[in-house]
Amino acid sequence: MNVTNIRIFVFQARDLPAADDNGLTDCYIKVWNFEGKPLQTEVVNETLNPIFYQAFDFAHQYQTFDEAPPIILNVWDKKPALECDKFLGRCLIYLD
């Protein structure tokens, strides 16, 4: 098996759905990765068009890119008063 280092750049999101009473969202992005390490951006408060400018590195073992699962970016709205944050959307990045 080959080992590849992968770097993900998370720059921004656009036109997110409003999740708060003020018509905005306090969002962050969680990056699912092959190592199972918890990776997430900082929370950007009160916007529908957050700018993150963050990078994440992790390693992945594969035989071919065709066999590699996608990298999954889940967008969440932070809900500090609740026990569960609100899911806003998902982006898949295929390595092939």
Coordinates of C-alpha atoms in Angstrom, one line a residue:
M1 CA 0.0 0.0 0.0
N2 CA 1.0 3.6 -0.7
V3 CA 0.9 6.3 2.0
T4 CA 0.0 9.8 0.8
N5 CA -0.1 13.0 2.8
I6 CA -3.2 15.0 2.1
R7 CA -3.6 18.7 2.8
I8 CA -7.1 20.2 2.8
F9 CA -7.5 23.9 2.5
V10 CA -10.8 25.2 3.8
F11 CA -11.3 28.8 2.6
Q12 CA -14.9 29.8 2.7
A13 CA -18.5 28.8 2.4
R14 CA -21.2 30.8 0.6
D15 CA -25.0 31.2 1.0
L16 CA -25.4 28.9 4.0
P17 CA -29.0 28.5 5.3
A18 CA -30.0 30.6 8.2
A19 CA -29.9 28.6 11.4
D20 CA -30.4 31.2 14.1
D21 CA -33.3 33.5 15.0
N22 CA -31.3 36.5 13.7
G23 CA -31.2 35.0 10.2
L24 CA -27.5 34.1 10.4
T25 CA -25.5 31.2 11.6
D26 CA -22.5 30.5 13.8
C27 CA -20.8 27.9 11.7
Y28 CA -17.8 25.6 11.6
I29 CA -16.7 22.7 9.4
K30 CA -15.7 19.2 10.6
V31 CA -13.4 17.3 8.3
W32 CA -13.9 13.5 8.3
N33 CA -10.5 11.8 7.5
F34 CA -9.1 8.4 7.1
E35 CA -7.0 8.6 10.3
G36 CA -10.1 9.3 12.4
K37 CA -8.5 12.4 13.9
P38 CA -11.0 15.1 14.9
L39 CA -10.4 18.1 12.6
Q40 CA -12.5 21.2 12.5
T41 CA -12.3 24.9 11.7
E42 CA -12.8 27.7 14.2
V43 CA -16.4 28.8 14.6
V44 CA -17.3 31.9 12.5
N45 CA -20.1 33.8 14.2
E46 CA -23.1 35.5 12.7
T47 CA -22.7 35.1 8.9
L48 CA -24.0 33.2 6.0
N49 CA -20.7 33.5 4.1
P50 CA -18.0 32.5 6.5
I51 CA -14.3 32.8 5.7
F52 CA -12.1 30.2 7.4
Y53 CA -8.6 30.1 5.8
Q54 CA -7.5 27.0 7.6
A55 CA -5.4 24.0 6.4
F56 CA -5.5 20.4 7.7
D57 CA -3.0 17.6 7.1
F58 CA -3.4 13.9 7.4
A59 CA -2.0 10.7 5.9
H60 CA -3.9 8.1 3.9
Q61 CA -3.0 4.5 2.9
Y62 CA -4.4 3.4 -0.5
Q63 CA -3.7 1.1 -3.3
T64 CA -5.2 3.3 -6.0
F65 CA -7.0 6.7 -5.8
D66 CA -10.1 4.9 -7.4
E67 CA -10.4 2.8 -4.2
A68 CA -10.0 5.8 -1.8
P69 CA -13.1 6.9 0.0
P70 CA -14.0 10.6 -0.4
I71 CA -13.0 13.3 2.1
I72 CA -16.1 14.6 3.8
L73 CA -16.6 18.2 5.0
N74 CA -19.7 18.6 7.2
V75 CA -21.0 22.1 7.9
W76 CA -22.5 22.7 11.4
D77 CA -24.1 25.6 13.2
K78 CA -22.8 25.9 16.8
K79 CA -25.6 25.7 19.4
P80 CA -23.9 26.3 22.8
A81 CA -27.2 26.3 24.7
L82 CA -28.2 22.9 23.3
E83 CA -26.4 19.5 23.6
C84 CA -26.4 19.1 19.8
D85 CA -25.2 21.4 17.0
K86 CA -27.3 21.8 13.9
F87 CA -26.2 20.1 10.7
L88 CA -26.2 22.5 7.7
G89 CA -24.7 20.6 4.8
R90 CA -22.0 18.4 3.4
C91 CA -19.3 18.5 0.7
L92 CA -17.6 15.4 -0.7
I93 CA -14.1 15.5 -2.3
Y94 CA -13.2 12.5 -4.4
L95 CA -9.4 11.8 -4.7
D96 CA -9.7 10.3 -8.2

